[in-house]
mmCIF file of C-alpha atoms in Angstrom:
data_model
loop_
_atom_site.group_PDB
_atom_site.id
_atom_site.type_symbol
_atom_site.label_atom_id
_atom_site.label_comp_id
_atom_site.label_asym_id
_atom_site.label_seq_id
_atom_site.Cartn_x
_atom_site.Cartn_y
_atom_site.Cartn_z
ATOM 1 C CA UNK A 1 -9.200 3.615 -21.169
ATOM 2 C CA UNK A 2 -11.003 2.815 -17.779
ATOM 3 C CA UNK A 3 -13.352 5.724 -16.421
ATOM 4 C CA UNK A 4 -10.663 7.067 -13.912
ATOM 5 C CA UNK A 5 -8.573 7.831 -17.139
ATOM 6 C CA UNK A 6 -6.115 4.715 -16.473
ATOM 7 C CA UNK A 7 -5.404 1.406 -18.391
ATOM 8 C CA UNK A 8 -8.222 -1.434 -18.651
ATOM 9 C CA UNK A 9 -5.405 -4.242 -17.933
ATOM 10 C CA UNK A 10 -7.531 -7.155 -17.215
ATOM 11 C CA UNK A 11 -11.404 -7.921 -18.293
ATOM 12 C CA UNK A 12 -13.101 -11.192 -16.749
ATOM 13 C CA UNK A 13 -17.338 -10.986 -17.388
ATOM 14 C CA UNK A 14 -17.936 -14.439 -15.242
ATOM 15 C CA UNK A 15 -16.643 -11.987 -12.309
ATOM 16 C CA UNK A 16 -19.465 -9.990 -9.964
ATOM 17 C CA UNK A 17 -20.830 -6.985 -11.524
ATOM 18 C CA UNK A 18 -18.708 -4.121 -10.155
ATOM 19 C CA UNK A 19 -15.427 -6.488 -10.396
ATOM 20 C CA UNK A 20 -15.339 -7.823 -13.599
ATOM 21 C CA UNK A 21 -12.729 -4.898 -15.155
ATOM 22 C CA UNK A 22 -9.558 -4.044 -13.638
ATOM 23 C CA UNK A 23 -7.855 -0.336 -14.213
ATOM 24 C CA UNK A 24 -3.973 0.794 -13.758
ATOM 25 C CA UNK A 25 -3.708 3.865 -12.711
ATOM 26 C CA UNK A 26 -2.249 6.561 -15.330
ATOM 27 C CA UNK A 27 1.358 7.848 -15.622
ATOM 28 C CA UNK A 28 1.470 10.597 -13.050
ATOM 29 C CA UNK A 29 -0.831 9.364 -10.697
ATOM 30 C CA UNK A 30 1.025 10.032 -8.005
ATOM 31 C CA UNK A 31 -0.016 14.069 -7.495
ATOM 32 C CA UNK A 32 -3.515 12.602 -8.322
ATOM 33 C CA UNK A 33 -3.597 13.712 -11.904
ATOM 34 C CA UNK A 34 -2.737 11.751 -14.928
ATOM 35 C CA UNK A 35 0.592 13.027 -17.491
ATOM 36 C CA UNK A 36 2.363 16.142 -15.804
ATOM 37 C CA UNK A 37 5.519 16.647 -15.832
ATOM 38 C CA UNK A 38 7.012 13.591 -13.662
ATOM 39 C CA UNK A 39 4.959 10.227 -15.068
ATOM 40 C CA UNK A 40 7.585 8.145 -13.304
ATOM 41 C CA UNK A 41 5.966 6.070 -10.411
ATOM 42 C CA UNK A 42 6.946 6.540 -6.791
ATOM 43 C CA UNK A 43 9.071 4.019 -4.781
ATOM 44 C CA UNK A 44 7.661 3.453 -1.664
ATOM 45 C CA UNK A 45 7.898 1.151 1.218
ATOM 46 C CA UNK A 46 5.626 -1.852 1.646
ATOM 47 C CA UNK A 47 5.561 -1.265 5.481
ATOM 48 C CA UNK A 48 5.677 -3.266 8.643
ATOM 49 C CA UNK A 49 8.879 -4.724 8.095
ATOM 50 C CA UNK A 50 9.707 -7.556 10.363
ATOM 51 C CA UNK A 51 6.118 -8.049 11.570
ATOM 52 C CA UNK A 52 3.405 -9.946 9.843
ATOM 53 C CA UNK A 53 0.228 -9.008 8.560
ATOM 54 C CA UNK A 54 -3.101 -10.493 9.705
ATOM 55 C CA UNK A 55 -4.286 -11.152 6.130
ATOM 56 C CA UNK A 56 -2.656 -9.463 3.408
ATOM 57 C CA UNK A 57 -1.753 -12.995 1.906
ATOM 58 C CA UNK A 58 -4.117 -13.382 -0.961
ATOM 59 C CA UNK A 59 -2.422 -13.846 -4.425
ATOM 60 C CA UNK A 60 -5.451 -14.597 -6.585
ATOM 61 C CA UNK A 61 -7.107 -12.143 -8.855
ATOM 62 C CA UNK A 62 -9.555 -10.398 -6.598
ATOM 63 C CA UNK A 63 -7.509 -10.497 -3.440
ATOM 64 C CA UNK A 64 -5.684 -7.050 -3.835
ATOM 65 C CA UNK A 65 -8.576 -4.815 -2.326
ATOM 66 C CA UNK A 66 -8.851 -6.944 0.753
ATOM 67 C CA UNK A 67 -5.464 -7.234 1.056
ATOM 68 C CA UNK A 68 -4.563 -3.323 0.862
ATOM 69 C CA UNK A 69 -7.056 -3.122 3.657
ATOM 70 C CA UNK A 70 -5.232 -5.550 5.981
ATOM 71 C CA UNK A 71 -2.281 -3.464 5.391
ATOM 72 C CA UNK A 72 -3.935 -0.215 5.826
ATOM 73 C CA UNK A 73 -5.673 -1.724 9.404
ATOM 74 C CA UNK A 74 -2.383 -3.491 10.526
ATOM 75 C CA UNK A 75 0.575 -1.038 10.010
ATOM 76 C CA UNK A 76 1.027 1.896 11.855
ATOM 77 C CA UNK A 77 3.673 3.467 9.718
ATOM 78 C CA UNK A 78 2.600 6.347 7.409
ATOM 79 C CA UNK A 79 3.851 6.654 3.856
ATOM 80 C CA UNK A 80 3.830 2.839 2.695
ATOM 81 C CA UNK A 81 2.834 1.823 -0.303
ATOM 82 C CA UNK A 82 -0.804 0.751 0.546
ATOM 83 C CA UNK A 83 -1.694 3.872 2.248
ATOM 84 C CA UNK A 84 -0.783 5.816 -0.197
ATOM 85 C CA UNK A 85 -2.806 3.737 -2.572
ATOM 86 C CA UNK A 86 -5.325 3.378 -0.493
ATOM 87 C CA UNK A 87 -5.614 7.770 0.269
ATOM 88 C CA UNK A 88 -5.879 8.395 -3.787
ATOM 89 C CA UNK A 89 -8.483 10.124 -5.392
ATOM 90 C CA UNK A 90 -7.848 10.020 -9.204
ATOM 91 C CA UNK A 91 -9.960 10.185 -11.905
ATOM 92 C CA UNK A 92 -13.218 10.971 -9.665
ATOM 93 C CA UNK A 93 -12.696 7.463 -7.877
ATOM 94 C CA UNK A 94 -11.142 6.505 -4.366
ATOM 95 C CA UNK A 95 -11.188 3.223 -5.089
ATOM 96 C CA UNK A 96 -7.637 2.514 -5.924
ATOM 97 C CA UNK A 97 -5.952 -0.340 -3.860
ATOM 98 C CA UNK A 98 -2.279 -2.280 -4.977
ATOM 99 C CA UNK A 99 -2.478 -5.172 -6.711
ATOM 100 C CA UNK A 100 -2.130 -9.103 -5.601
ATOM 101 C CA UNK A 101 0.538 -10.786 -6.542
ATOM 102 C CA UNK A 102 -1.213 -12.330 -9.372
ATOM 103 C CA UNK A 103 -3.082 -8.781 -10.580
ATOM 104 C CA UNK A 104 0.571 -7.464 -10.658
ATOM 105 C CA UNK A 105 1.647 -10.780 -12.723
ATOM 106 C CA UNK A 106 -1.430 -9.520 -15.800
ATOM 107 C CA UNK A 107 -0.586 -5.928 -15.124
ATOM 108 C CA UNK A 108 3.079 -6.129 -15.721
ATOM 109 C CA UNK A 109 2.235 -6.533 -19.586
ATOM 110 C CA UNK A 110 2.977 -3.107 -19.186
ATOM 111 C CA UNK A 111 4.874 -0.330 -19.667
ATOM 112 C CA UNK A 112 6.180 0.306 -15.871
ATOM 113 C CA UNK A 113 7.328 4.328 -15.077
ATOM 114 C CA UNK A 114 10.246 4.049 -12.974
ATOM 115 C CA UNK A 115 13.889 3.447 -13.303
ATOM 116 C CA UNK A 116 14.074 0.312 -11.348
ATOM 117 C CA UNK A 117 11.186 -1.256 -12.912
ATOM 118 C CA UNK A 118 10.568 -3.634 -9.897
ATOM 119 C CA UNK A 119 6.334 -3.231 -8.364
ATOM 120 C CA UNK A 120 5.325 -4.006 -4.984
ATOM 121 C CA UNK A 121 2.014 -6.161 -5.385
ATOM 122 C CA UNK A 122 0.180 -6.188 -1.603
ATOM 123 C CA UNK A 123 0.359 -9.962 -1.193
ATOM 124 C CA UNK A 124 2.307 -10.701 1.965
ATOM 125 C CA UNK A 125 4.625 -13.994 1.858
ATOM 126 C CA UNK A 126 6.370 -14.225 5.411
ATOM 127 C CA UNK A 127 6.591 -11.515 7.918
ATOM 128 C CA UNK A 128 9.737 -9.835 6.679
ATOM 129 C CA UNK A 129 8.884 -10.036 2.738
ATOM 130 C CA UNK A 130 6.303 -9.442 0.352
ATOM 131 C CA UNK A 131 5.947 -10.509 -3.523
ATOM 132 C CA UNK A 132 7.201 -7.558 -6.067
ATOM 133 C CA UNK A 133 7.667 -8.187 -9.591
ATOM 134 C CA UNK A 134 10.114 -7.097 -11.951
ATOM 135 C CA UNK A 135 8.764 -5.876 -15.387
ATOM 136 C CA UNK A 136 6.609 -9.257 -16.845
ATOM 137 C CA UNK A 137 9.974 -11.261 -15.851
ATOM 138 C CA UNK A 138 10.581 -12.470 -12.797
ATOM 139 C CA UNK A 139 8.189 -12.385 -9.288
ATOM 140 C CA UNK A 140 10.560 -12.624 -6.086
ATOM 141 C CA UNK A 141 9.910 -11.971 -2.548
ATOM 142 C CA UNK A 142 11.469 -8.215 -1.477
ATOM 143 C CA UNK A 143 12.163 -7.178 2.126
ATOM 144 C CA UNK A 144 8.966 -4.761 3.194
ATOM 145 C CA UNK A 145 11.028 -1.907 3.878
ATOM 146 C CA UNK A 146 12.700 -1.468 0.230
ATOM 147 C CA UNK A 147 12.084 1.470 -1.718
ATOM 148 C CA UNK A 148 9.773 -0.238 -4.777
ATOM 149 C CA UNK A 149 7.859 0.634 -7.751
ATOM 150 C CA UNK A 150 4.333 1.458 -6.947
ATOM 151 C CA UNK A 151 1.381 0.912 -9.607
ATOM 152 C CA UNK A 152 -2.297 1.377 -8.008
ATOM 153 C CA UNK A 153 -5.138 -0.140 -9.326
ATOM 154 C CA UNK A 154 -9.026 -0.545 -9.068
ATOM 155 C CA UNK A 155 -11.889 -2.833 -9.739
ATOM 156 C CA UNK A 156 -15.522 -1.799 -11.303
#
């Protein structure tokens, strides 16, 4: 269990200090409290659908912060996925951001809370699409303005 009360998902020690353990949020984070009486995961929006964003195109581990930010600075709609990420305070932290394509790739290990069981991760692949993941199976590119599984996550 991570400090913020989530799931330790991903441990790398050769990383910086303060980014060498990765956290999923808890079931229920979406009222920013973990358990409660809905634990399924929201689906949300990725946002800016048909316009690209300036960054927002990292895959590696260690790319989802930044790239949450280049959403956050480069969409004007409210409600997307990485705002709403990007607004939580759970666990005592505000730290949360969604996860690269390749942070959603190790995180998909998994159990997943929603019905679809398909995650937005916040790398950007053209301007219309963005990579989302279904369960640990199969990684396609989705259209930015389907409603998808959202999973935050932080770094510390």
């Amino acid at each position: 269990t991570g400090p913020a009360g989530g799931t330790i998902f991903y441990v790398d020690l050769t990383r910086a200090a303060g980014s060498q353990y990765f956290e999923a949020a808890c079931a229920g984070w979406y009222d920013g409290t973990c358990g409660g009486n809905d634990l399924n995961d929201p689906t949300l929006a990725w946002g800016n659908s048909p316009l690209a964003i300036s960054g927002a195109d990292g895959t590696a581990i260690g790319t989802g912060e930044q790239n949450t930010a280049d959403i956050v600075a480069g969409c004007s709609e409210t409600g997307i996925a990485a705002k709403v990420v990007d607004a939580l305070v759970l666990g005592g932290q505000r730290d949360w951001f969604l996860p690269s394509k390749d942070e959603l790739n190790v995180l998909s290990d998994f159990t997943f809370y929603h019905p679809e069981d398909w995650y937005w991760s916040s790398s950007e692949t053209v301007q219309s699409h963005a990579w989302n993941q279904y369960r640990r199976y199969d990684m396609s590119e989705g259209f930015k303005y389907y409603l998808t599984g959202v999973r935050p996550i932080r770094s510390f």
